[in-house]
């Protein structure tokens, strides 16, 4: 397909009407002892038309984000009553999620990608798999142009640590992500928050172009500048979850509120005037029941009529089934082809950019370089000695080789916790299955740690003169590291915040340490604890390393016993049998991490 400078690669689909009637939404508040439902939205009516740009306003906590979430099918808890219509059909929740472009309040971007890569990455995940890369590239090119991002398309997104694009540019990229699927309805939650007023104007002008081209645009906004406010053709004003105004902000708002007895001072901003009048304080402060006044007004009558009109039109134009597309992961049953596609895209963009990131490599390689140097100088040549102290020392070193990668996994937790909002956003947007994300992560870590583990083990094996097979030792170390990484991922996904996640993992590893058969020999562990030694994965790693190192040792005795006999490991199978058990633990930890990621969500909405 040729990309003509003037026309988009595919014609922009015109918007769809969003209509809702008697919409109420409540949640049960778990924090309160009374299990009374908390009503967040009540009796809302309204219609948003294609080509129109509606401002959704209200004091903070009024329910703006909640309304957008409900209309976009993003709510996961709570009770929803009322009717929502989209175009000429009654959509299911998944259809809502699919049809609405939703630009959330907080930018969730991948800091290690450039603007162009971020858009391509998302396009590859969100657009149909069957579409060629050339078409996707065209669409991204068009979005880049439409959003005025041409000059920064090769700039890294960056974050607070690494400088990247500016706040306004990041916001535009975020809007671009919402546009990649060419949604007919676009919701934006506070797109100007955190931007200076000139940048906010730019962003809003851009959003306005999207509406002029026929999309249905709804945008929540806080104290807009007068220039921004002028972009809106409709205002939907909320107060404590109820509608207090729905109409033309420029023609109807001032006369309406003046008729209720609230004079407007010439020169004041209309947006501030309406927000302060209705909800700046609480209902008690102003003492006036704006909700009932609105209910009795012609505007409310109008909103209901508009809804009826949309509903009747819907009945006339037979039920149109929303076209299904394969671009929304949440909507499809699992398919291997799709899974492999997601895996490829995740590895191509995310993992590859991580491998090029110094901080990422540093976190994973730094401790191994440092420890290898210290341990090498401490244990130089001792593995080949046959005296009793060397024997104890070497056993202790092997213990360290199983413990260090387990503790080291704590270093992986912060990045995962920080990435969580991004993960939830992408999953909500239907970018990938949870399992694709986790397996891509596991492969990413597994590949990079092959190199680092080989370095670490090779250095120690030869300088310390360890016995047994180099390869067996390497595999054991490598698997222990993979187990640690998956435990780190489980903690990062399951625990509410970074502090807890960072504390829990080392505590768990330390308790494992007691039961590995070194500080207390397994045979001496009291009966009540014996069962526990069987589920400590690090114990099998230690045994594999010990058996590998000492199985051919016939001439060193500890208290008249051969080393393995002394540690009670002579009946614990071969090194590879222990490695097999360790591998089974790895598989178990991957499954555990999957459930933590898939089932526990710390982003309640
Ligand atoms: N899942 C939830 N459980 C309990 N309270 C919620 C939930 N979601 C939102 N709320 C509450 O609903 C109110 C409206 O929130 P929100 O829609 O985010 O307001 P805003 O208008 O600032 O976007 C707030 O008081 C918020 O605390
Ligand atoms: Mg909000």
XYZ file of C-alpha atoms and ligand atoms in Angstrom:
633
model
C 0.000 0.000 0.000
C 1.376 3.402 -0.973
C 1.524 5.994 1.727
C 0.261 9.157 0.175
C 1.279 12.227 2.131
C -2.250 13.482 2.456
C -4.363 10.433 3.027
C -4.062 7.931 5.866
C -3.064 4.374 4.935
C -6.553 3.173 5.687
C -9.583 5.423 5.695
C -10.488 6.568 9.188
C -13.558 4.732 10.269
C -16.141 7.219 11.446
C -17.078 7.256 15.085
C -19.793 5.383 16.862
C -22.460 6.798 19.103
C -22.110 5.907 22.769
C -25.389 6.107 24.671
C -26.160 5.154 28.240
C -29.288 5.175 30.298
C -29.886 4.952 34.026
C -26.334 3.874 34.620
C -25.443 3.082 38.218
C -22.299 1.518 39.546
C -21.458 0.472 43.084
C -18.726 -1.419 44.893
C -18.595 -3.092 48.273
C -16.044 -1.326 50.352
C -13.865 -3.926 52.026
C -12.220 -1.485 54.365
C -15.396 -0.645 56.202
C -16.898 -3.125 58.624
C -20.367 -2.401 57.283
C -20.582 -4.199 53.974
C -22.799 -1.448 52.592
C -22.284 -0.953 48.864
C -20.580 2.304 48.017
C -22.408 4.035 45.178
C -19.941 5.606 42.774
C -22.252 6.446 39.877
C -25.989 6.951 40.046
C -28.722 7.289 37.428
C -26.564 8.649 34.611
C -28.005 9.340 31.164
C -26.166 10.633 28.152
C -25.254 10.321 24.520
C -21.874 11.023 22.914
C -22.018 11.490 19.148
C -19.355 10.981 16.463
C -17.463 14.136 15.609
C -18.236 15.601 19.011
C -15.766 16.265 21.731
C -17.212 16.015 25.205
C -15.515 17.288 28.341
C -16.142 15.143 31.388
C -15.633 17.357 34.396
C -16.169 17.437 38.124
C -14.173 17.830 41.322
C -11.694 15.058 41.997
C -13.447 11.976 43.283
C -16.623 12.900 41.389
C -16.468 9.649 39.419
C -15.004 10.729 36.082
C -12.481 7.930 35.758
C -15.079 5.484 37.044
C -17.526 6.511 34.305
C -14.897 6.121 31.580
C -13.856 2.739 32.999
C -17.462 1.561 33.052
C -18.169 2.754 29.504
C -14.940 1.217 28.222
C -15.636 -2.130 29.912
C -12.556 -1.883 32.117
C -14.172 -2.439 35.503
C -13.312 -5.748 37.067
C -15.229 -5.470 40.353
C -18.538 -3.964 41.438
C -22.143 -4.008 40.290
C -23.258 -2.250 37.141
C -26.881 -1.421 36.384
C -28.411 0.346 33.401
C -27.963 0.157 29.684
C -25.054 1.005 27.391
C -25.423 1.195 23.619
C -22.624 1.440 21.122
C -23.391 2.385 17.538
C -26.273 0.192 16.605
C -25.787 -2.630 19.022
C -25.806 -3.625 22.615
C -22.178 -4.463 23.255
C -20.749 -7.082 25.588
C -18.035 -5.997 27.975
C -15.360 -7.420 25.721
C -16.748 -5.579 22.732
C -16.639 -2.356 24.716
C -13.023 -2.999 25.586
C -12.242 -3.725 22.007
C -14.049 -0.831 20.345
C -13.014 1.969 22.658
C -9.595 3.484 22.501
C -8.699 4.392 26.067
C -5.806 6.674 26.926
C -5.312 6.293 30.644
C -4.226 9.067 32.948
C -0.758 7.766 33.653
C 1.627 7.112 30.802
C 2.724 3.511 30.759
C 5.451 3.193 28.192
C 8.545 1.038 27.829
C 11.468 3.313 28.771
C 14.069 1.384 26.785
C 12.285 1.698 23.436
C 12.361 4.605 21.028
C 9.101 6.337 20.125
C 8.961 4.537 16.786
C 9.752 1.164 18.374
C 7.117 1.656 21.084
C 4.476 2.291 18.427
C 5.635 -0.582 16.215
C 5.753 -2.930 19.183
C 2.186 -2.076 20.161
C 1.011 -2.173 16.541
C 2.429 -5.670 16.125
C 0.578 -6.810 19.228
C -2.706 -4.984 18.756
C -3.274 -5.037 15.033
C -4.388 -8.210 13.267
C -1.685 -10.845 12.949
C -2.633 -11.437 9.328
C -1.751 -7.861 8.379
C 1.678 -7.434 6.822
C 4.473 -5.612 8.585
C 4.497 -3.055 5.767
C 0.903 -2.066 6.476
C 1.622 -1.794 10.183
C 4.656 0.351 9.443
C 2.476 2.618 7.294
C -0.055 3.026 10.065
C 2.644 3.833 12.596
C 4.124 6.329 10.137
C 0.750 7.950 9.845
C 0.213 8.124 13.605
C 3.703 9.604 14.054
C 2.829 12.277 11.527
C -0.628 12.973 12.895
C 0.780 13.364 16.400
C 3.695 15.530 15.382
C 6.276 13.064 16.655
C 8.435 12.952 13.525
C 11.380 14.748 15.085
C 11.575 12.484 18.113
C 10.686 9.167 16.549
C 14.174 7.805 17.168
C 14.480 9.199 20.686
C 14.339 6.811 23.628
C 11.202 7.119 25.741
C 13.326 7.079 28.895
C 12.236 7.470 32.503
C 13.245 9.407 35.578
C 16.679 7.756 35.535
C 17.468 7.962 31.852
C 16.496 11.128 30.035
C 14.134 10.624 27.169
C 11.231 12.397 25.541
C 9.410 15.258 27.267
C 6.167 14.869 29.200
C 4.089 16.249 26.357
C 5.742 13.926 23.860
C 5.221 10.931 26.149
C 1.553 11.845 26.416
C 1.315 12.045 22.641
C 2.927 8.630 22.283
C 0.344 7.335 24.722
C -2.465 8.834 22.665
C -0.828 7.297 19.600
C -0.982 3.854 21.211
C -4.727 4.364 21.654
C -5.054 5.309 17.982
C -3.165 2.386 16.453
C -6.270 0.263 16.142
C -8.162 3.221 14.673
C -10.848 3.122 17.342
C -14.152 4.784 16.586
C -14.492 6.015 20.128
C -11.618 7.526 22.038
C -11.622 8.152 25.792
C -8.890 10.192 27.373
C -8.443 10.441 31.111
C -6.894 13.766 32.059
C -4.580 13.996 29.068
C -3.296 17.395 30.161
C -2.476 16.679 33.795
C 1.172 17.385 34.493
C 1.722 19.340 31.281
C 2.482 23.038 31.062
C -0.320 25.041 29.506
C 1.296 25.478 26.086
C 1.943 21.732 25.784
C -1.550 21.009 27.088
C -2.956 23.231 24.327
C -0.931 21.330 21.724
C -2.143 17.983 22.967
C -5.758 19.106 23.092
C -5.611 20.606 19.628
C -4.446 17.262 18.424
C -7.286 15.521 20.210
C -9.671 17.970 18.631
C -8.448 17.026 15.147
C -9.277 13.436 15.972
C -12.851 14.471 16.754
C -13.167 16.670 13.679
C -12.241 13.680 11.577
C -15.358 11.954 12.837
C -14.337 10.038 15.939
C -16.326 10.159 19.140
C -14.097 11.745 21.769
C -14.678 12.003 25.503
C -12.052 13.595 27.655
C -11.869 14.161 31.399
C -10.099 17.319 32.325
C -9.167 19.448 35.331
C -9.172 23.263 35.156
C -8.576 23.560 31.412
C -7.226 26.823 30.008
C -9.833 28.824 28.131
C -8.191 27.851 24.891
C -8.464 24.166 25.708
C -12.000 24.584 26.964
C -13.022 26.092 23.636
C -12.277 22.762 21.918
C -15.185 21.060 23.624
C -18.619 21.020 22.124
C -20.301 19.320 25.078
C -19.812 19.286 28.809
C -20.778 16.402 31.079
C -20.481 17.552 34.666
C -20.427 15.098 37.545
C -20.839 15.679 41.256
C -20.502 12.765 43.674
C -21.356 10.278 40.961
C -24.420 12.094 39.664
C -24.906 14.295 36.644
C -25.427 17.996 37.326
C -25.069 19.352 33.806
C -25.018 17.939 30.297
C -25.125 20.368 27.431
C -23.290 23.004 25.455
C -20.702 24.555 27.782
C -20.432 27.792 25.836
C -24.104 28.564 25.282
C -26.027 26.734 27.993
C -23.812 26.555 31.082
C -23.822 30.197 32.228
C -27.556 30.837 31.702
C -28.403 27.552 33.401
C -26.406 28.115 36.581
C -27.394 31.785 36.724
C -31.019 30.681 36.575
C -30.306 28.620 39.693
C -29.077 31.759 41.429
C -25.300 31.574 40.964
C -24.124 34.737 39.235
C -21.256 34.486 36.762
C -18.643 37.245 36.926
C -17.647 38.441 33.487
C -14.098 37.356 32.670
C -14.088 34.297 34.928
C -13.327 31.013 33.243
C -16.543 29.136 32.584
C -15.003 25.807 33.482
C -13.915 27.041 36.907
C -17.272 28.697 37.405
C -19.274 25.540 36.819
C -16.970 23.244 38.765
C -16.725 25.546 41.788
C -20.430 26.288 41.725
C -21.471 22.665 41.763
C -18.863 20.752 43.557
C -15.800 22.637 44.658
C -16.901 21.908 48.189
C -19.340 19.280 49.307
C -23.057 19.348 48.840
C -23.432 20.484 52.428
C -21.363 23.593 51.814
C -23.347 24.969 48.951
C -26.543 23.593 50.380
C -28.077 23.367 46.964
C -29.328 20.174 45.388
C -27.890 20.477 41.883
C -28.683 16.867 41.096
C -32.429 17.339 41.517
C -32.317 20.671 39.717
C -30.676 18.946 36.776
C -33.144 16.076 36.860
C -35.963 18.607 36.521
C -34.270 20.604 33.757
C -34.968 20.390 30.015
C -31.365 19.160 29.580
C -32.095 15.947 31.470
C -35.251 15.496 29.411
C -33.163 16.018 26.277
C -30.566 13.417 27.335
C -33.274 10.827 27.902
C -34.865 11.623 24.567
C -31.543 11.304 22.781
C -31.019 7.916 24.344
C -34.477 6.789 23.257
C -33.738 8.002 19.743
C -30.526 5.971 19.625
C -32.293 2.931 21.018
C -35.145 3.180 18.495
C -32.734 3.606 15.645
C -31.019 0.521 16.895
C -34.223 -1.480 16.805
C -34.909 -0.341 13.266
C -31.486 -1.106 11.869
C -31.506 -4.723 12.899
C -28.952 -5.875 15.375
C -25.548 -5.384 13.824
C -22.961 -7.752 15.120
C -19.764 -5.909 15.903
C -17.111 -7.056 13.530
C -14.775 -9.370 15.281
C -11.092 -8.966 14.889
C -8.207 -11.045 16.046
C -6.428 -8.138 17.589
C -7.766 -8.435 21.121
C -6.197 -11.159 23.188
C -8.860 -11.008 25.889
C -11.552 -11.862 23.385
C -10.115 -14.940 21.792
C -9.701 -18.438 23.031
C -6.079 -19.406 23.440
C -4.293 -20.135 20.177
C -0.764 -21.445 19.796
C -0.185 -19.357 16.679
C -1.142 -16.183 18.502
C 0.963 -17.165 21.529
C 4.037 -17.698 19.351
C 3.418 -14.386 17.612
C 3.214 -12.539 20.941
C 6.326 -14.318 22.167
C 8.223 -13.259 19.062
C 7.099 -9.631 19.345
C 7.902 -9.462 23.067
C 11.371 -10.907 22.535
C 12.038 -8.781 19.468
C 11.233 -5.473 21.132
C 11.314 -5.847 24.895
C 14.102 -8.366 25.426
C 16.317 -7.018 22.702
C 16.095 -3.484 24.069
C 16.827 -4.800 27.565
C 19.954 -6.551 26.325
C 21.184 -3.221 25.006
C 20.508 -1.501 28.321
C 23.532 -1.058 30.563
C 21.527 -0.928 33.759
C 19.750 -4.182 32.956
C 23.003 -5.976 32.195
C 24.727 -4.415 35.193
C 22.072 -5.656 37.609
C 22.553 -9.196 36.371
C 26.283 -9.341 35.807
C 27.639 -7.059 38.539
C 27.284 -9.399 41.502
C 28.712 -12.333 39.551
C 31.869 -10.455 38.597
C 32.390 -9.189 42.131
C 31.694 -12.538 43.809
C 33.797 -14.511 41.348
C 36.814 -12.314 42.081
C 36.437 -12.537 45.847
C 35.644 -16.265 45.950
C 38.463 -17.090 43.548
C 40.993 -15.348 45.745
C 39.571 -16.937 48.911
C 39.379 -20.541 47.740
C 42.232 -20.669 45.232
C 43.200 -24.285 44.544
C 41.418 -25.701 47.596
C 39.107 -27.962 45.607
C 42.019 -30.199 44.686
C 43.381 -30.540 48.236
C 42.566 -33.660 50.208
C 42.900 -32.433 53.788
C 39.976 -32.047 56.148
C 39.868 -28.208 56.376
C 39.904 -27.914 52.555
C 37.071 -30.376 52.473
C 34.932 -28.234 54.766
C 35.894 -25.106 52.837
C 34.985 -26.580 49.489
C 31.631 -27.809 50.789
C 30.953 -24.322 52.078
C 31.830 -22.849 48.689
C 29.384 -25.218 46.977
C 26.758 -24.110 49.470
C 27.481 -20.513 48.520
C 27.091 -21.386 44.858
C 23.506 -22.422 45.493
C 22.697 -19.588 47.875
C 24.145 -16.638 45.954
C 21.924 -16.951 42.859
C 18.891 -17.323 45.128
C 19.647 -14.130 47.032
C 20.674 -12.483 43.791
C 17.152 -12.922 42.443
C 16.012 -10.129 44.751
C 17.677 -7.771 42.281
C 15.048 -8.710 39.685
C 12.080 -7.787 41.853
C 12.109 -3.974 41.541
C 12.040 -3.966 37.765
C 9.047 -6.250 37.769
C 7.189 -4.256 40.407
C 7.889 -1.061 38.475
C 6.734 -2.694 35.280
C 3.446 -3.835 36.788
C 1.313 -0.842 35.702
C 2.615 -1.293 32.170
C 1.779 -4.985 32.279
C -1.773 -4.346 33.489
C -2.356 -1.646 30.905
C -1.110 -3.836 28.084
C -3.121 -6.805 29.250
C -6.246 -4.613 29.529
C -5.607 -3.356 26.032
C -5.535 -6.954 24.887
C -1.906 -6.877 23.788
C -1.041 -10.365 25.005
C -1.988 -13.374 27.079
C -0.473 -13.419 30.552
C 1.306 -16.632 29.664
C 3.029 -15.041 26.651
C 4.387 -12.269 28.845
C 5.688 -14.653 31.486
C 7.256 -17.115 29.051
C 8.881 -14.257 27.142
C 10.354 -13.019 30.431
C 11.544 -16.503 31.367
C 13.220 -16.958 27.971
C 14.758 -13.505 28.143
C 16.312 -14.242 31.537
C 17.294 -17.776 30.568
C 19.200 -16.617 27.505
C 21.143 -13.839 29.154
C 21.985 -15.893 32.241
C 23.561 -18.666 30.138
C 26.413 -16.303 29.396
C 26.735 -14.973 32.936
C 26.485 -18.393 34.577
C 29.075 -19.842 32.200
C 31.458 -17.026 33.072
C 30.951 -17.405 36.826
C 31.184 -21.191 36.984
C 34.108 -21.452 34.562
C 36.192 -18.978 36.537
C 35.549 -20.745 39.841
C 35.785 -24.296 38.520
C 39.294 -23.788 37.208
C 40.751 -21.412 39.806
C 39.409 -23.297 42.828
C 40.130 -26.612 41.091
C 36.686 -28.052 41.755
C 36.214 -31.771 41.065
C 33.560 -33.584 39.050
C 32.041 -32.348 35.855
C 32.178 -28.678 34.883
C 29.004 -29.102 32.877
C 27.018 -30.672 35.749
C 28.103 -27.859 38.048
C 27.125 -25.267 35.449
C 23.690 -26.776 34.856
C 23.001 -26.942 38.588
C 24.022 -23.335 39.119
C 22.059 -22.218 36.081
C 18.876 -23.969 37.194
C 19.194 -22.601 40.721
C 19.443 -19.140 39.236
C 16.342 -19.731 37.083
C 14.420 -20.924 40.152
C 15.481 -17.783 42.010
C 14.401 -15.577 39.129
C 10.950 -17.181 39.003
C 10.605 -16.809 42.771
C 11.545 -13.176 42.315
C 8.841 -12.824 39.667
C 6.294 -14.512 41.906
C 7.094 -12.105 44.751
C 7.118 -9.142 42.403
C 3.692 -10.073 41.072
C 2.049 -11.312 44.243
C 3.118 -8.813 46.863
C 1.481 -5.409 47.161
C 4.572 -3.246 46.971
C 8.292 -3.132 46.490
C 9.191 -3.001 50.198
C 7.313 -6.195 50.996
C 8.525 -7.965 47.869
C 12.093 -6.998 48.651
C 11.822 -8.284 52.212
C 9.951 -11.517 51.593
C 12.317 -13.117 49.096
C 15.531 -12.939 51.174
C 13.602 -14.099 54.235
C 12.368 -17.131 52.354
C 15.823 -17.921 50.989
C 17.289 -17.658 54.489
C 14.801 -20.154 55.881
C 15.727 -22.515 53.038
C 19.325 -22.194 54.113
C 18.561 -23.885 57.466
C 17.261 -26.994 55.747
C 19.828 -27.670 53.064
C 21.776 -30.283 54.944
C 24.826 -28.154 55.642
C 24.260 -26.301 58.896
C 22.379 -29.267 60.199
C 22.734 -32.614 58.495
C 19.420 -33.855 57.099
C 19.519 -37.025 59.209
C 19.747 -34.885 62.341
C 16.776 -32.655 61.471
C 14.022 -33.255 64.076
C 11.127 -35.384 62.815
C 8.673 -32.494 62.893
C 10.772 -30.609 60.354
C 11.806 -33.500 58.169
C 8.962 -33.019 55.651
C 10.074 -29.478 55.058
C 13.559 -30.444 53.907
C 11.878 -32.225 50.993
C 10.356 -29.063 49.573
C 13.420 -26.849 49.807
C 14.552 -26.662 46.195
C 18.009 -25.361 47.114
C 18.701 -28.589 48.982
C 18.617 -30.534 45.705
C 20.928 -28.013 44.104
C 23.402 -28.396 46.960
C 23.194 -32.170 46.791
C 23.753 -32.172 43.043
C 26.863 -30.028 43.452
C 28.210 -32.089 46.363
C 27.601 -35.432 44.672
C 29.151 -34.130 41.454
C 32.204 -32.945 43.353
C 32.768 -35.884 45.715
C 31.320 -39.021 44.132
C 34.706 -40.170 42.870
C 36.522 -39.182 46.034
C 37.823 -42.302 47.776
C 40.558 -40.992 50.005
C 39.271 -38.160 52.120
C 37.425 -38.842 55.304
C 35.473 -36.619 57.630
C 35.221 -38.293 61.043
C 35.975 -41.688 59.486
C 33.323 -41.285 56.837
C 33.556 -40.444 53.152
C 32.399 -36.872 52.580
C 29.045 -37.765 51.006
C 28.464 -40.327 53.710
C 29.218 -37.718 56.373
C 26.640 -35.305 54.917
C 24.116 -38.106 54.494
C 24.111 -37.715 50.736
C 25.288 -41.176 49.774
C 21.723 -42.386 49.317
C 20.353 -39.290 47.602
C 20.647 -40.487 44.023
C 22.976 -39.219 41.334
C 23.767 -35.588 40.617
C 21.488 -35.664 37.568
C 18.617 -37.133 39.543
C 18.879 -34.154 41.875
C 19.053 -31.845 38.871
C 15.840 -33.414 37.573
C 14.106 -32.604 40.875
C 15.455 -29.060 40.678
C 14.031 -28.755 37.181
C 10.633 -29.919 38.421
C 10.804 -27.130 41.029
C 11.593 -24.665 38.254
C 8.489 -25.703 36.336
C 6.473 -25.390 39.541
C 7.832 -21.877 40.176
C 6.938 -20.820 36.630
C 3.370 -21.994 37.243
C 3.353 -20.183 40.583
C 4.545 -16.983 38.918
C 1.843 -17.402 36.289
C -0.906 -17.588 38.888
C 0.510 -14.631 40.765
C 0.513 -12.566 37.579
C -2.807 -13.756 36.237
C -4.918 -13.912 39.357
C -3.597 -11.291 41.733
C -4.178 -7.791 40.601
C -3.020 -4.930 42.753
C -4.628 -2.493 40.401
C -8.252 -2.562 41.517
C -10.654 -0.849 39.218
N -12.803 -0.007 43.083
C -13.149 0.971 43.942
N -13.469 0.681 45.225
C -13.818 1.643 46.087
N -13.889 2.936 45.776
C -13.584 3.317 44.525
C -13.189 2.350 43.532
N -12.949 3.009 42.384
C -13.173 4.318 42.643
N -13.557 4.507 43.919
C -13.932 5.777 44.547
O -14.857 6.401 43.698
C -14.718 7.796 43.733
C -14.588 8.330 42.329
O -13.328 7.983 41.806
P -12.810 8.448 40.383
O -13.771 8.022 39.355
O -11.427 7.959 40.244
O -12.825 10.025 40.540
P -12.273 11.122 39.548
O -13.480 11.939 39.218
O -11.298 11.932 40.323
O -11.675 10.456 38.370
C -13.540 8.082 44.609
O -14.027 8.457 45.875
C -12.809 6.757 44.676
O -12.163 6.622 45.904
Mg -9.703 10.388 37.743
